[in-house]
Short mmCIF file of C-alpha atoms in Angstrom, two decimals:
data_model
loop_
_atom_site.label_atom_id
_atom_site.label_comp_id
_atom_site.label_asym_id
_atom_site.label_seq_id
_atom_site.Cartn_x
_atom_site.Cartn_y
_atom_site.Cartn_z
CA UNK A 20 36.55 3.63 8.36
CA UNK A 21 34.55 6.29 6.54
CA UNK A 22 33.01 3.73 4.19
CA UNK A 23 32.11 1.44 7.10
CA UNK A 24 30.38 4.36 8.88
CA UNK A 25 28.37 5.10 5.73
CA UNK A 26 27.45 1.43 5.47
CA UNK A 27 26.33 1.24 9.07
CA UNK A 28 24.14 4.36 8.68
CA UNK A 29 22.52 2.86 5.54
CA UNK A 30 21.87 -0.39 7.38
CA UNK A 31 20.33 1.53 10.30
CA UNK A 32 18.04 3.45 8.01
CA UNK A 33 16.90 0.29 6.27
CA UNK A 34 16.33 -1.43 9.61
CA UNK A 35 14.16 1.35 11.08
CA UNK A 36 10.84 -0.18 9.84
CA UNK A 37 11.69 -3.57 11.36
CA UNK A 38 12.84 -2.00 14.64
CA UNK A 39 9.67 0.07 14.87
CA UNK A 40 7.50 -3.02 14.29
CA UNK A 41 9.40 -5.06 16.89
CA UNK A 42 9.11 -2.31 19.51
CA UNK A 43 5.41 -2.01 18.85
CA UNK A 44 4.90 -5.77 19.09
CA UNK A 45 6.83 -5.86 22.35
CA UNK A 46 4.68 -3.07 23.73
CA UNK A 47 1.48 -4.91 22.79
CA UNK A 48 2.63 -8.18 24.28
CA UNK A 49 3.56 -6.46 27.52
CA UNK A 50 0.23 -4.69 27.72
CA UNK A 51 -1.80 -7.73 26.69
CA UNK A 52 0.03 -11.11 26.95
CA UNK A 53 -3.01 -12.89 25.52
CA UNK A 54 -2.33 -11.24 22.21
CA UNK A 55 0.81 -13.38 21.87
CA UNK A 56 -0.95 -16.12 19.97
CA UNK A 57 -1.78 -17.03 16.39
CA UNK A 58 -5.44 -16.03 16.96
CA UNK A 59 -4.49 -12.76 18.64
CA UNK A 60 -2.05 -11.67 15.96
CA UNK A 61 -4.54 -12.72 13.21
CA UNK A 62 -7.22 -10.65 14.80
CA UNK A 63 -5.02 -7.58 15.13
CA UNK A 64 -3.82 -7.85 11.53
CA UNK A 65 -7.25 -8.69 10.06
CA UNK A 66 -7.17 -5.75 7.63
CA UNK A 67 -3.40 -5.78 6.95
CA UNK A 68 -3.64 -7.63 3.64
CA UNK A 69 -5.88 -5.15 1.73
CA UNK A 70 -3.98 -2.22 3.22
CA UNK A 71 -0.66 -3.83 2.12
CA UNK A 72 -1.97 -4.29 -1.39
CA UNK A 73 -3.20 -0.70 -1.55
CA UNK A 74 0.14 0.55 -0.20
CA UNK A 75 2.00 -1.44 -2.86
CA UNK A 76 -0.18 0.29 -5.48
CA UNK A 77 0.97 3.61 -3.99
CA UNK A 78 4.57 2.42 -4.01
CA UNK A 79 4.49 1.91 -7.79
CA UNK A 80 3.35 5.48 -8.23
CA UNK A 81 5.87 6.89 -5.80
CA UNK A 82 8.66 5.00 -7.60
CA UNK A 83 8.27 7.35 -10.59
CA UNK A 84 8.03 10.45 -8.40
CA UNK A 85 4.22 10.73 -8.60
CA UNK A 86 1.60 10.52 -5.87
CA UNK A 87 -1.84 8.91 -6.04
CA UNK A 88 -4.61 10.54 -4.05
CA UNK A 89 -7.35 8.35 -5.51
CA UNK A 90 -6.35 4.85 -4.45
CA UNK A 91 -8.84 4.80 -1.55
CA UNK A 92 -11.81 5.64 -3.76
CA UNK A 93 -10.53 3.25 -6.40
CA UNK A 94 -10.38 0.38 -3.86
CA UNK A 95 -13.95 1.22 -2.81
CA UNK A 96 -15.13 1.10 -6.43
CA UNK A 97 -13.49 -2.32 -6.92
CA UNK A 98 -15.24 -3.57 -3.79
CA UNK A 99 -18.60 -2.33 -5.13
CA UNK A 100 -17.96 -4.04 -8.48
CA UNK A 101 -17.04 -7.24 -6.69
CA UNK A 102 -20.17 -7.15 -4.51
CA UNK A 103 -22.47 -6.62 -7.49
CA UNK A 104 -21.36 -7.49 -10.96
CA UNK A 105 -18.62 -9.98 -10.04
CA UNK A 106 -21.12 -11.82 -7.87
CA UNK A 107 -24.15 -11.71 -10.15
CA UNK A 108 -22.49 -11.79 -13.55
CA UNK A 109 -18.85 -12.97 -13.27
CA UNK A 110 -17.89 -12.21 -16.86
CA UNK A 111 -19.16 -8.64 -16.63
CA UNK A 112 -17.37 -8.23 -13.29
CA UNK A 113 -14.03 -9.50 -14.64
CA UNK A 114 -14.40 -7.16 -17.67
CA UNK A 115 -15.12 -4.20 -15.39
CA UNK A 116 -12.11 -4.93 -13.23
CA UNK A 117 -9.89 -5.23 -16.33
CA UNK A 118 -11.30 -1.89 -17.54
CA UNK A 119 -10.33 -0.39 -14.18
CA UNK A 120 -6.70 -1.48 -14.68
CA UNK A 121 -6.71 -0.15 -18.20
CA UNK A 122 -8.16 3.15 -16.95
CA UNK A 123 -5.28 3.49 -14.51
CA UNK A 124 -2.76 2.94 -17.31
CA UNK A 125 -4.49 5.56 -19.46
CA UNK A 126 -4.43 7.92 -16.48
CA UNK A 127 -0.65 7.55 -16.31
CA UNK A 128 -0.42 8.28 -20.06
CA UNK A 129 -2.49 11.41 -19.70
CA UNK A 130 -0.34 12.68 -16.81
CA UNK A 131 2.86 12.09 -18.83
CA UNK A 132 1.74 13.35 -22.21
CA UNK A 133 0.08 16.52 -20.95
CA UNK A 134 2.71 17.02 -18.19
CA UNK A 135 0.02 17.31 -15.52
CA UNK A 136 0.71 17.16 -11.76
CA UNK A 137 -0.28 13.72 -10.59
CA UNK A 138 -1.61 15.07 -7.24
CA UNK A 139 -4.21 17.22 -9.01
CA UNK A 140 -5.23 14.58 -11.55
CA UNK A 141 -5.55 11.75 -9.06
CA UNK A 142 -7.41 14.02 -6.60
CA UNK A 143 -9.93 14.69 -9.37
CA UNK A 144 -10.10 11.00 -10.24
CA UNK A 145 -10.91 10.18 -6.62
CA UNK A 146 -14.26 11.93 -7.07
CA UNK A 147 -14.82 10.03 -10.33
CA UNK A 148 -14.15 6.65 -8.71
CA UNK A 149 -16.36 7.58 -5.76
CA UNK A 150 -19.14 8.75 -8.02
CA UNK A 151 -19.06 5.53 -10.03
CA UNK A 152 -19.14 3.50 -6.82
CA UNK A 153 -22.16 5.41 -5.54
CA UNK A 154 -23.96 4.93 -8.86
CA UNK A 155 -23.24 1.21 -8.75
CA UNK A 156 -24.10 0.70 -5.08
CA UNK A 157 -26.04 3.70 -3.64
CA UNK A 158 -26.41 2.11 -0.25
CA UNK A 159 -24.17 -0.30 1.61
CA UNK A 160 -24.90 -3.87 0.62
CA UNK A 161 -24.16 -6.50 -1.96
CA UNK A 162 -22.28 -9.67 -1.17
CA UNK A 163 -18.83 -10.98 -1.89
CA UNK A 164 -18.56 -14.12 -4.06
CA UNK A 165 -18.38 -17.33 -2.06
CA UNK A 166 -14.93 -18.20 -3.33
CA UNK A 167 -13.62 -14.83 -2.21
CA UNK A 168 -15.05 -15.19 1.25
CA UNK A 169 -13.52 -18.63 1.63
CA UNK A 170 -10.15 -17.38 0.43
CA UNK A 171 -9.98 -14.47 2.82
CA UNK A 172 -11.34 -16.48 5.77
CA UNK A 173 -8.70 -19.18 5.43
CA UNK A 174 -6.90 -19.82 8.72
CA UNK A 175 -3.69 -21.80 9.26
CA UNK A 176 -3.24 -23.64 12.60
CA UNK A 177 0.26 -22.48 13.47
CA UNK A 178 1.00 -19.30 11.50
CA UNK A 179 -0.99 -16.05 11.26
CA UNK A 180 -2.27 -15.97 7.66
CA UNK A 181 -1.97 -12.11 7.36
CA UNK A 182 1.72 -12.35 8.05
CA UNK A 183 2.18 -15.10 5.45
CA UNK A 184 0.25 -13.09 2.90
CA UNK A 185 2.26 -9.97 3.70
CA UNK A 186 5.52 -11.89 3.21
CA UNK A 187 4.30 -13.16 -0.17
CA UNK A 188 3.29 -9.69 -1.29
CA UNK A 189 6.63 -8.21 -0.18
CA UNK A 190 8.65 -10.94 -1.83
CA UNK A 191 6.75 -10.76 -5.13
CA UNK A 192 7.05 -6.98 -5.46
CA UNK A 193 10.65 -6.99 -4.23
CA UNK A 194 11.69 -9.54 -6.82
CA UNK A 195 9.76 -7.90 -9.67
CA UNK A 196 10.83 -4.32 -8.94
CA UNK A 197 14.21 -4.70 -7.28
CA UNK A 198 15.75 -7.88 -8.76
CA UNK A 199 14.68 -7.94 -12.39
CA UNK A 200 16.25 -5.89 -15.16
CA UNK A 201 12.98 -4.28 -16.24
CA UNK A 202 12.19 -3.41 -12.62
CA UNK A 203 15.54 -1.60 -12.46
CA UNK A 204 14.62 0.27 -15.61
CA UNK A 205 11.28 1.31 -14.18
CA UNK A 206 12.89 2.59 -11.00
CA UNK A 207 15.52 4.35 -13.11
CA UNK A 208 12.85 6.69 -14.43
CA UNK A 209 12.25 7.82 -10.89
CA UNK A 210 15.94 8.34 -10.21
CA UNK A 211 17.15 9.92 -13.47
CA UNK A 212 14.53 10.10 -16.23
CA UNK A 213 16.74 12.13 -18.55
CA UNK A 214 19.47 9.45 -18.54
CA UNK A 215 16.86 6.75 -19.15
CA UNK A 216 15.44 8.61 -22.12
CA UNK A 217 18.90 9.15 -23.57
CA UNK A 218 19.42 5.40 -23.27
CA UNK A 219 16.43 4.83 -25.57
CA UNK A 220 13.85 3.76 -23.05
CA UNK A 221 10.29 5.14 -23.26
CA UNK A 222 9.10 7.24 -20.34
CA UNK A 223 5.51 6.88 -21.58
CA UNK A 224 5.69 3.12 -21.52
CA UNK A 225 7.28 3.09 -18.06
CA UNK A 226 4.64 5.45 -16.65
CA UNK A 227 1.78 3.43 -18.15
CA UNK A 228 3.32 0.21 -16.78
CA UNK A 229 3.64 1.57 -13.26
CA UNK A 230 0.14 3.01 -13.26
CA UNK A 231 -1.20 -0.31 -14.62
CA UNK A 232 0.56 -2.16 -11.80
CA UNK A 233 -0.92 0.29 -9.34
CA UNK A 234 -4.35 -0.40 -10.79
CA UNK A 235 -3.81 -4.17 -10.58
CA UNK A 236 -2.80 -4.03 -6.93
CA UNK A 237 -5.71 -1.64 -6.26
CA UNK A 238 -8.04 -4.26 -7.72
CA UNK A 239 -6.47 -6.96 -5.52
CA UNK A 240 -6.85 -4.66 -2.48
CA UNK A 241 -10.54 -4.05 -3.21
CA UNK A 242 -11.23 -7.75 -3.65
CA UNK A 243 -9.35 -8.63 -0.45
CA UNK A 244 -11.28 -6.02 1.49
CA UNK A 245 -14.56 -7.31 0.06
CA UNK A 246 -13.68 -10.85 1.05
CA UNK A 247 -13.03 -9.75 4.65
CA UNK A 248 -16.03 -7.48 5.01
CA UNK A 249 -18.40 -9.74 2.94
CA UNK A 250 -20.28 -6.65 1.70
CA UNK A 251 -19.39 -3.30 0.11
CA UNK A 252 -19.89 0.36 0.48
CA UNK A 253 -18.74 3.26 -1.72
CA UNK A 254 -16.93 4.81 1.26
CA UNK A 255 -15.47 1.57 2.59
CA UNK A 256 -11.80 2.41 1.81
CA UNK A 257 -11.55 6.21 1.69
CA UNK A 258 -8.95 6.23 4.47
CA UNK A 259 -6.74 3.88 2.46
CA UNK A 260 -5.32 6.85 0.59
CA UNK A 261 -3.65 8.27 3.61
CA UNK A 262 -2.83 4.87 5.02
CA UNK A 263 -1.05 3.88 1.81
CA UNK A 264 1.05 7.05 1.83
CA UNK A 265 1.86 6.66 5.53
CA UNK A 266 2.75 2.97 5.12
CA UNK A 267 5.05 3.69 2.19
CA UNK A 268 6.81 6.51 4.04
CA UNK A 269 7.18 4.47 7.21
CA UNK A 270 8.69 1.72 5.11
CA UNK A 271 11.45 3.94 3.80
CA UNK A 272 10.10 5.18 0.44
CA UNK A 273 11.10 8.61 -0.77
CA UNK A 274 8.89 10.98 -2.68
CA UNK A 275 11.71 11.72 -5.14
CA UNK A 276 14.55 9.75 -6.60
CA UNK A 277 12.77 6.48 -7.17
CA UNK A 278 13.88 5.11 -3.82
CA UNK A 279 11.35 2.53 -2.68
CA UNK A 280 11.45 -0.49 -0.43
CA UNK A 281 8.75 -3.18 -0.88
CA UNK A 282 9.86 -5.12 2.20
CA UNK A 283 10.07 -1.97 4.35
CA UNK A 284 6.65 -0.87 3.01
CA UNK A 285 5.03 -4.09 4.22
CA UNK A 286 6.69 -3.63 7.62
CA UNK A 287 5.30 -0.11 7.71
CA UNK A 288 1.79 -1.40 6.92
CA UNK A 289 2.01 -3.97 9.69
CA UNK A 290 3.13 -1.21 12.04
CA UNK A 291 0.12 0.92 11.15
CA UNK A 292 -2.21 -2.06 11.50
CA UNK A 293 -0.85 -2.85 14.96
CA UNK A 294 -0.76 0.76 16.14
CA UNK A 295 -4.54 0.81 16.62
CA UNK A 296 -4.47 -2.25 18.82
CA UNK A 297 -1.57 -0.85 20.89
CA UNK A 298 -3.38 2.41 21.44
CA UNK A 299 -6.53 0.49 22.44
CA UNK A 300 -4.54 -1.55 25.01
CA UNK A 301 -3.18 1.76 26.28
CA UNK A 302 -6.79 2.79 26.86
CA UNK A 303 -6.47 5.81 24.59
CA UNK A 304 -9.87 7.09 23.47
CA UNK A 305 -10.76 6.34 19.79
CA UNK A 306 -11.16 10.08 19.35
CA UNK A 307 -7.44 10.52 20.00
CA UNK A 308 -6.17 7.43 18.17
CA UNK A 309 -5.85 9.03 14.81
CA UNK A 310 -3.75 11.81 16.32
CA UNK A 311 -1.64 9.26 18.19
CA UNK A 312 -0.99 7.33 14.97
CA UNK A 313 0.10 10.60 13.38
CA UNK A 314 2.51 11.19 16.26
CA UNK A 315 4.01 7.73 15.71
CA UNK A 316 4.51 8.58 12.04
CA UNK A 317 6.21 11.89 12.94
CA UNK A 318 8.55 10.16 15.41
CA UNK A 319 9.66 7.56 12.85
CA UNK A 320 10.16 10.23 10.18
CA UNK A 321 12.23 12.31 12.66
CA UNK A 322 14.40 9.28 13.35
CA UNK A 323 14.86 8.69 9.60
CA UNK A 324 15.78 12.30 9.10
CA UNK A 325 18.37 12.15 11.86
CA UNK A 326 19.94 8.99 10.33
CA UNK A 327 19.93 10.55 6.87
CA UNK A 328 21.64 13.68 8.20
CA UNK A 329 24.40 11.57 9.82
CA UNK A 330 24.79 9.61 6.61
CA UNK A 331 25.19 12.77 4.53
#
């Protein structure tokens, strides 16, 4: 009986992101029945794909007990590179994007070798990424490559494309991080790094791998955002830093212990993306919507804390 109670509490905690999303969708459909269509859902989730990719980048960092406060500026830099170099000189653009991923891996190595707090280092790097983006594109402009616009403007007749893309992102990260042996090793460094080191695994290599994956998904997020917006701005994704943290926490990730949930994280991102539409349908002023989204986050976290307390 005791084991079944523990199991039911674990299932409830894992189901909270899905329950939150379903309740939010039900609220939206009751307030605006016209939103219950492929076009309506696609319109509400227009920016869900780049946010999901940026949140997955944050997830890789959280999995090793770090936190990235620069992902928003990094996504903005990638968008500026895509709108300029990738469009005008594709080889230079691809090389610059590869250098961005390498820079993220080196950032992880620096944090590990020098034992620096990731929050401080990534906060400093956020100004570096922003400065580079401003130097590259001082004023809003540029243009996304034609192939990128076509990719991000693709529409399916019967299924909302953002949902399909979110499912693919969640499945890919879940398989790589939760189902493969090396993914288990990487998460092990977040749960018990001393045991992993005693087993002969390199903490430096694991840290660089996770930061490189974060950089890769940050690049994908910047390109996806550029394809949707069709132009770039150095400040285009500054809010993605907080959105990525909020989406990961809503999805069930923990700041310590290497406990992450790619599927729950995508559900958390979809919840955040739909929250703005729900608040608009409720006729809440845009000035209050940010605070209302924060209230939603606090309520979900309170429910998770209550479930965790019962489980313990």
